[in-house]
Short mmCIF file of C-alpha atoms in Angstrom, two decimals:
data_model
loop_
_atom_site.label_atom_id
_atom_site.label_comp_id
_atom_site.label_asym_id
_atom_site.label_seq_id
_atom_site.Cartn_x
_atom_site.Cartn_y
_atom_site.Cartn_z
CA ILE A 1 -5.07 -15.56 -7.55
CA GLY A 2 -7.03 -12.74 -9.13
CA ILE A 3 -5.63 -9.97 -11.24
CA ASP A 4 -5.03 -6.88 -9.16
CA ARG A 5 -5.78 -3.45 -10.57
CA TYR A 6 -3.02 -1.01 -11.42
CA THR A 7 -3.37 2.21 -9.43
CA GLY A 8 -1.86 4.44 -12.10
CA LEU A 9 0.85 5.37 -9.58
CA ARG A 10 4.51 4.43 -9.17
CA ASP A 11 6.65 4.12 -6.06
CA LYS A 12 9.89 6.00 -5.38
CA ASN A 13 11.79 3.39 -7.44
CA ASN A 14 9.45 3.85 -10.42
CA ASN A 15 7.71 0.48 -9.85
CA GLU A 16 4.01 0.30 -10.68
CA ILE A 17 1.78 0.12 -7.60
CA TYR A 18 -1.05 -2.44 -7.71
CA GLU A 19 -3.97 -3.23 -5.44
CA ASN A 20 -2.86 -5.63 -2.66
CA ASP A 21 0.75 -4.44 -2.74
CA ILE A 22 2.33 -3.80 0.63
CA VAL A 23 4.13 -0.48 0.82
CA ASN A 24 6.52 1.21 3.22
CA GLY A 25 6.97 4.93 3.69
CA LEU A 26 3.30 5.75 4.08
CA ILE A 27 3.01 8.96 6.09
CA TYR A 28 0.32 8.37 8.70
CA ASN A 29 -0.28 10.75 11.60
CA GLY A 30 3.14 12.32 11.05
CA SER A 31 5.06 9.03 11.10
CA PHE A 32 6.11 6.45 8.55
CA ALA A 33 4.03 3.28 8.42
CA TYR A 34 3.44 0.16 6.34
CA GLY A 35 0.22 -0.15 4.39
CA LYS A 36 -1.78 -2.49 2.17
CA VAL A 37 -3.09 -0.96 -1.08
CA LYS A 38 -6.87 -1.26 -1.51
CA TYR A 39 -9.56 0.23 -3.74
CA ILE A 40 -12.14 1.93 -1.51
CA GLU A 41 -14.83 4.46 -2.38
CA ASP A 42 -13.67 4.94 -5.98
CA ARG A 43 -9.99 5.51 -5.17
CA PHE A 44 -6.83 3.64 -4.24
CA VAL A 45 -5.63 4.09 -0.67
CA ALA A 46 -3.21 2.40 1.71
CA ILE A 47 -4.65 0.83 4.83
CA PRO A 48 -2.02 1.18 7.60
CA ILE A 49 -0.78 -2.14 8.99
CA GLY A 50 -0.34 -2.35 12.75
CA LYS A 51 -2.18 -2.95 16.00
CA PHE A 52 -3.10 0.63 16.73
CA LEU A 53 -3.35 2.08 13.22
CA GLU A 54 -6.75 2.76 11.71
CA GLY A 55 -7.87 4.81 8.75
CA ILE A 56 -6.38 5.32 5.33
CA GLY A 57 -3.18 6.80 3.96
CA ASN A 58 -2.30 8.70 0.83
CA LEU A 59 -0.49 6.78 -1.93
CA ARG A 60 0.69 9.95 -3.65
CA ASP A 61 3.68 10.45 -1.39
CA SER A 62 7.22 10.46 -2.78
CA PHE A 63 8.46 8.17 0.02
CA ILE A 64 6.25 5.18 -0.89
CA GLU A 65 8.16 1.99 -1.71
CA ILE A 66 6.69 -1.41 -2.58
CA ILE A 67 8.05 -4.10 -0.26
CA GLY A 68 5.85 -7.00 -1.35
CA ASN A 69 2.27 -8.09 -1.87
CA ILE A 70 -0.29 -10.10 0.07
CA TYR A 71 0.18 -13.18 -2.11
CA ASN A 72 3.97 -13.55 -2.08
CA ASP A 73 4.62 -11.99 1.34
CA PRO A 74 1.59 -12.66 3.63
CA LYS A 75 3.79 -12.49 6.75
CA LEU A 76 4.29 -8.77 6.12
CA LEU A 77 0.67 -8.27 7.20
CA GLU A 78 1.48 -9.61 10.69
CA SER A 79 2.67 -6.89 13.02
#
């Protein structure tokens, strides 16, 4: 397992957010969604998880909460 980069951000519980964390509370198209944290185009974003969700979400929202990561909780990516 590689070392994931720290985003410089914290979730609503003051936990540090790292690349490959899985977060809840992502606001995407006006609704809450789950997302996987990735580093794309020189910034950290959350890729929404779900059949019909595409695009990127903003990690700077006060509702974001870490619920796991892709290494310890790979089943969270299945939706």
